[in-house]
Short mmCIF file of C-alpha atoms in Angstrom, two decimals:
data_model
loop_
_atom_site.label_atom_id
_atom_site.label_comp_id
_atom_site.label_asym_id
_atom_site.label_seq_id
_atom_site.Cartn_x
_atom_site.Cartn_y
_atom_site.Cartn_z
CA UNK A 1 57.64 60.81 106.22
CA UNK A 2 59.02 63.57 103.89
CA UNK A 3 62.53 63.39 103.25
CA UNK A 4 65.01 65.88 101.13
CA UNK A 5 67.92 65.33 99.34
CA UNK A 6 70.26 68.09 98.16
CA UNK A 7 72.63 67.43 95.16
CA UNK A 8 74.67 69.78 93.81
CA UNK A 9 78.15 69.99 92.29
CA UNK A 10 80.04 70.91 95.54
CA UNK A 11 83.18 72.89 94.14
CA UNK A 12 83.07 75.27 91.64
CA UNK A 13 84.85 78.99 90.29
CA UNK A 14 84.01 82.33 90.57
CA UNK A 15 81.60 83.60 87.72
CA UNK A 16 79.91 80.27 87.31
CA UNK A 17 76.26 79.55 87.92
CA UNK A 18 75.61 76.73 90.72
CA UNK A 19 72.87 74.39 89.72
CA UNK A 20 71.22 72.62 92.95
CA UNK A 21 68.74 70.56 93.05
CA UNK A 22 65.91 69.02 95.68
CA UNK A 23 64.84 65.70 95.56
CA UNK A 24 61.38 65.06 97.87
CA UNK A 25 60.21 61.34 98.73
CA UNK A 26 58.15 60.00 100.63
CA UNK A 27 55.45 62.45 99.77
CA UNK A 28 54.09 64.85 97.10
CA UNK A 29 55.56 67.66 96.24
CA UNK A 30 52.42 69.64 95.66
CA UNK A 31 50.56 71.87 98.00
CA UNK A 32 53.93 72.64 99.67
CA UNK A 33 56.29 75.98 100.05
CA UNK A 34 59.60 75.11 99.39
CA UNK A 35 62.48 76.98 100.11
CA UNK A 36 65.74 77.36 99.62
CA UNK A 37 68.15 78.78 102.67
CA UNK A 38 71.92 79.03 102.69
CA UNK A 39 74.43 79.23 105.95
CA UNK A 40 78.18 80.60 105.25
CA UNK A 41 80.42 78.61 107.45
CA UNK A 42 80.16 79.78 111.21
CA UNK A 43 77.41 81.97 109.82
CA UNK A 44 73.75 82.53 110.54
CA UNK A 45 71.08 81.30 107.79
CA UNK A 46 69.98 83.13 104.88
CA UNK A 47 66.60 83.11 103.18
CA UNK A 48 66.82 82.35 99.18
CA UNK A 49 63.63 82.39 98.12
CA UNK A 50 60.63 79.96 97.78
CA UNK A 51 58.23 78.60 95.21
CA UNK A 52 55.18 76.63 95.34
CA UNK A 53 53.55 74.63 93.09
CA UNK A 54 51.64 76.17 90.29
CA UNK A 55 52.65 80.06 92.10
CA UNK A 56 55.45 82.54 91.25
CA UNK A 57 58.60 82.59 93.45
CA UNK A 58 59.66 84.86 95.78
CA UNK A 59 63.18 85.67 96.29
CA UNK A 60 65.60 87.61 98.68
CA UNK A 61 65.96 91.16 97.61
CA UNK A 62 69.64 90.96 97.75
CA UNK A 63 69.69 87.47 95.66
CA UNK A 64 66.89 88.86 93.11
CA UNK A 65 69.09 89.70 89.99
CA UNK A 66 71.13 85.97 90.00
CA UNK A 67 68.52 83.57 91.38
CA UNK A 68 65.87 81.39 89.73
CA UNK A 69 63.78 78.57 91.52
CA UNK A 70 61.76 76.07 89.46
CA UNK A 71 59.95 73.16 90.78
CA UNK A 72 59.30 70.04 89.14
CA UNK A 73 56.10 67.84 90.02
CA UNK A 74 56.59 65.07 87.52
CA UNK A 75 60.20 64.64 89.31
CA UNK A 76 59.29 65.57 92.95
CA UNK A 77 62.16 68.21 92.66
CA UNK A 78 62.52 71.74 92.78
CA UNK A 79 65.69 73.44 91.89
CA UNK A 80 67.91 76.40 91.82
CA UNK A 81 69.77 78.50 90.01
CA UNK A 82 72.54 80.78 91.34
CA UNK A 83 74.58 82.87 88.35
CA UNK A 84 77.62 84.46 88.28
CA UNK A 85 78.62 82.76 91.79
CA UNK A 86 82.09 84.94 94.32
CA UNK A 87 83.51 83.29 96.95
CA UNK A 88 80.97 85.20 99.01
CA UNK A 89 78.11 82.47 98.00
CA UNK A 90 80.23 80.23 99.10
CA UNK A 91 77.79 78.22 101.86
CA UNK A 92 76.12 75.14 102.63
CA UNK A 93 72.95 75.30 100.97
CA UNK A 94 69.19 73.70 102.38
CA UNK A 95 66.31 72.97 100.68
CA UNK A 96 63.15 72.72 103.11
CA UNK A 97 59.62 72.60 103.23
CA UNK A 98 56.62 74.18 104.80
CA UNK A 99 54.03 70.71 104.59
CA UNK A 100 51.78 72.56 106.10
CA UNK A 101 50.67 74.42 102.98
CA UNK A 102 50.97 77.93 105.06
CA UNK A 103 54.20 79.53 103.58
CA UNK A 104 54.03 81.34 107.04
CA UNK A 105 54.10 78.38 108.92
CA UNK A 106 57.07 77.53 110.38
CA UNK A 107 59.70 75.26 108.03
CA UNK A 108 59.47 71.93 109.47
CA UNK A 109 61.24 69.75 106.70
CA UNK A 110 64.92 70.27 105.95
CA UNK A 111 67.53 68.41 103.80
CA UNK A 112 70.81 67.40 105.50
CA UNK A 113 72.45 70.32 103.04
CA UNK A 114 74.74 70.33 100.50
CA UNK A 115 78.37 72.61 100.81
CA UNK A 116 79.55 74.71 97.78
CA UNK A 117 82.45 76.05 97.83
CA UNK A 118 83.37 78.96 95.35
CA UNK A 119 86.87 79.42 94.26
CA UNK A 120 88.84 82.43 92.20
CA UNK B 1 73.57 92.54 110.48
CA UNK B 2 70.39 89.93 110.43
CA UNK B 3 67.22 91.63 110.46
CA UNK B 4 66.27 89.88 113.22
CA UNK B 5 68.08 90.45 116.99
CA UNK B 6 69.69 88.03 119.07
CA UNK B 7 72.09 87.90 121.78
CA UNK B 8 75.12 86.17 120.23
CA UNK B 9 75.42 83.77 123.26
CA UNK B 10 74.21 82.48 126.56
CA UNK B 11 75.11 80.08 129.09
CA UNK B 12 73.46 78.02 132.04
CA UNK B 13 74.35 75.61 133.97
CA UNK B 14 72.46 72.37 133.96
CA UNK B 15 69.22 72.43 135.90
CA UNK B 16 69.14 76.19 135.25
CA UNK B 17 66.49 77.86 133.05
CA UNK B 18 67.60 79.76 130.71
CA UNK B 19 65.96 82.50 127.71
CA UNK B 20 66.84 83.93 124.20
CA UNK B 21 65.24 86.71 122.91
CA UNK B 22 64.53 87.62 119.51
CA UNK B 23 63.52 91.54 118.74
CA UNK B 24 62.51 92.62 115.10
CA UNK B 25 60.61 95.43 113.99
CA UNK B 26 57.33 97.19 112.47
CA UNK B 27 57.22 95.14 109.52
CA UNK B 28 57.88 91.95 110.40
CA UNK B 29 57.61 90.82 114.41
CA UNK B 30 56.17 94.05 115.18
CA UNK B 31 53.23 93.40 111.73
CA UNK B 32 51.92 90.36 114.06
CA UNK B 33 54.12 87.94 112.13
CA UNK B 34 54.52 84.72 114.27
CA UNK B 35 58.05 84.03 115.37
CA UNK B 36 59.67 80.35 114.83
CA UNK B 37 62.58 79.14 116.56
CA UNK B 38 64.88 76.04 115.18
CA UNK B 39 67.92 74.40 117.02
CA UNK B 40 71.09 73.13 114.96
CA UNK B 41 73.49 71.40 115.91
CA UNK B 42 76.99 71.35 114.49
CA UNK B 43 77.42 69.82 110.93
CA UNK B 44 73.49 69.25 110.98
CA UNK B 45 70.79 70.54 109.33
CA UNK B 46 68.39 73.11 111.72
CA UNK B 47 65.33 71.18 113.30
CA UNK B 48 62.07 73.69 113.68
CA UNK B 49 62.07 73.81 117.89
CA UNK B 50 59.24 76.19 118.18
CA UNK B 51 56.01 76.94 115.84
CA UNK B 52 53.88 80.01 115.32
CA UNK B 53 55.40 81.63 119.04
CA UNK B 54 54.92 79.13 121.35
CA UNK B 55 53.48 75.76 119.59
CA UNK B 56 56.08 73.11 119.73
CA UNK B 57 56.02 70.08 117.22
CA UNK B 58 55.77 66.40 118.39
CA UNK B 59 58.82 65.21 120.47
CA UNK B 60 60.22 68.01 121.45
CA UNK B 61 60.45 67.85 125.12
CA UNK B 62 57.95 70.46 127.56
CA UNK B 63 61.02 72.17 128.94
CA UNK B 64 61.33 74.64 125.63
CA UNK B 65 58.39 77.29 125.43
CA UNK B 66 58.23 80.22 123.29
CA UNK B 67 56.75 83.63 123.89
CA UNK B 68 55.82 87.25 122.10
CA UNK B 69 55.02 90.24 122.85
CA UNK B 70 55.21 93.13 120.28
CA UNK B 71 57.94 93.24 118.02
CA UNK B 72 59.89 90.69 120.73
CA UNK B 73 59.63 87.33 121.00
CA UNK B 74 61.57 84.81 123.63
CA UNK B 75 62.50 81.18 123.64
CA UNK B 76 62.55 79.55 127.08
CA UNK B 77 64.50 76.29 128.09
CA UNK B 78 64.25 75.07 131.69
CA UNK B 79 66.13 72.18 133.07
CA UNK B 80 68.95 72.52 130.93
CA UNK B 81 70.84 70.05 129.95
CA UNK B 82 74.01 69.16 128.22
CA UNK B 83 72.16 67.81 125.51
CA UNK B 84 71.01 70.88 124.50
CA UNK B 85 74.14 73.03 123.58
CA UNK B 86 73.36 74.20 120.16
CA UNK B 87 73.09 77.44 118.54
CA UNK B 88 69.22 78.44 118.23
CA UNK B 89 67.67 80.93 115.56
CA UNK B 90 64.70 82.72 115.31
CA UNK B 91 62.69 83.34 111.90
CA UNK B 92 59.94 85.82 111.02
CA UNK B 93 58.25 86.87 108.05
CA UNK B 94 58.96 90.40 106.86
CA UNK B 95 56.55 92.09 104.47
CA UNK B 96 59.21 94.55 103.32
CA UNK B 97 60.94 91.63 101.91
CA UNK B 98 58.09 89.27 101.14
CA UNK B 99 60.32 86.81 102.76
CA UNK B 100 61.61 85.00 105.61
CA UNK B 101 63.55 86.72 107.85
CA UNK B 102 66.36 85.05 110.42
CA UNK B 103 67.62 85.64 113.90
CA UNK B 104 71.70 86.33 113.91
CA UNK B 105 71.58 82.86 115.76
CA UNK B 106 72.51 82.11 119.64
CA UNK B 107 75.32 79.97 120.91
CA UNK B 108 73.87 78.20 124.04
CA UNK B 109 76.57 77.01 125.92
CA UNK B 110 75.90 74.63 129.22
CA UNK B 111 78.63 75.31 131.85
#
């Protein structure tokens, strides 16, 4: 059974970049989407982007300029990076996977998310 | 404003059947895109509910179908129960974006 793990550094001030990262077990990384979605407190979800192994992400229009998604094989982990960070991106952030290897499957692995919380 | 339409809430009583829909447009429900549908409950992570329209995943119980027509699609849950209060979003795949595409979310509240 897949399992994720979000870690990430939870607080953190305007203008800074948020570094989060996904830890996978039980399972190989490769040959799955993974994604990255985000939910503002009381708020619906928002699609990040994704990334799969050995293919070029593919992030939200709106997130495009400040977002970068790696993925790390060797580590099971893929990551992201969020720059220049307002209280708006304040959220708690998912990582989650399509194991089906059909990015437009439906996303049937989640982490338990991690908050951040962006202060002035 | 999600790019994908839901009612904000609905409410049932328990033994009731009850529906959510979920309209999008041209280029992503409307494009033949399949429609998911995932239940969360508060403080937890969402849980994929429905797959590819109307599929659903091992263990999830008989009384939640899905359904789509056009650029709509409609989640179904009969026999309602308490246990089943949650807020419920729909997700599509939008080739404008190249992305994944969510559903406003619905509150489901049993009376």
């Amino acid at each position: 059974q897949v399992k994720l793990q979000e870690s990430g550094p939870g607080r953190m001030k305007a203008s800074e970049t948020l570094s989060l990262t996904c830890s996978v077990s039980g399972g190989s990384i490769s040959s799955h989407y993974c994604y990255w979605i985000r939910q503002p407190a009381g708020k619906g979800l928002e699609w990040i982007g994704r990334i799969y192994t050995g293919g070029s992400p593919t992030y939200n229009p709106s997130l495009k300029s400040r977002v970068t998604m790696s993925i790390d094989t060797s580590k099971s982990q893929f990551s992201l990076r969020l720059t220049s960070v307002t209280a708006a991106d304040s959220a708690v952030y998912y990582c989650a996977i399509i194991s089906t290897g059909y990015y437009l499957d439906g996303i049937n692995i989640w982490g338990q998310g991690t908050m951040v919380t962006v202060s002035s | 404003q999600s790019v994908l339409t839901q009612p904000p809430s609905v409410s049932g009583a328990p033994g009731q059947r009850v529906t959510i829909s979920c309209t999008g447009s041209s280029s992503n429900t409307g494009a033949g895109y399949d429609v998911h549908w995932y239940q969360q409950f508060p403080g937890r992570a969402p849980k994929l509910l429905i797959y590819s329209n109307s599929n659903r995943p091992s263990g999830v119980p008989d009384r939640f179908s899905g359904s789509k027509s056009g650029t709509s699609a409609s989640l179904a849950i009969s026999g309602l129960q308490a246990e089943d209060e949650a807020d419920y979003y729909c997700q599509s795949y939008d080739r404008s974006l190249s992305g994944s595409v969510f559903g406003g979310g619905t509150k489901l509240t049993v009376l």
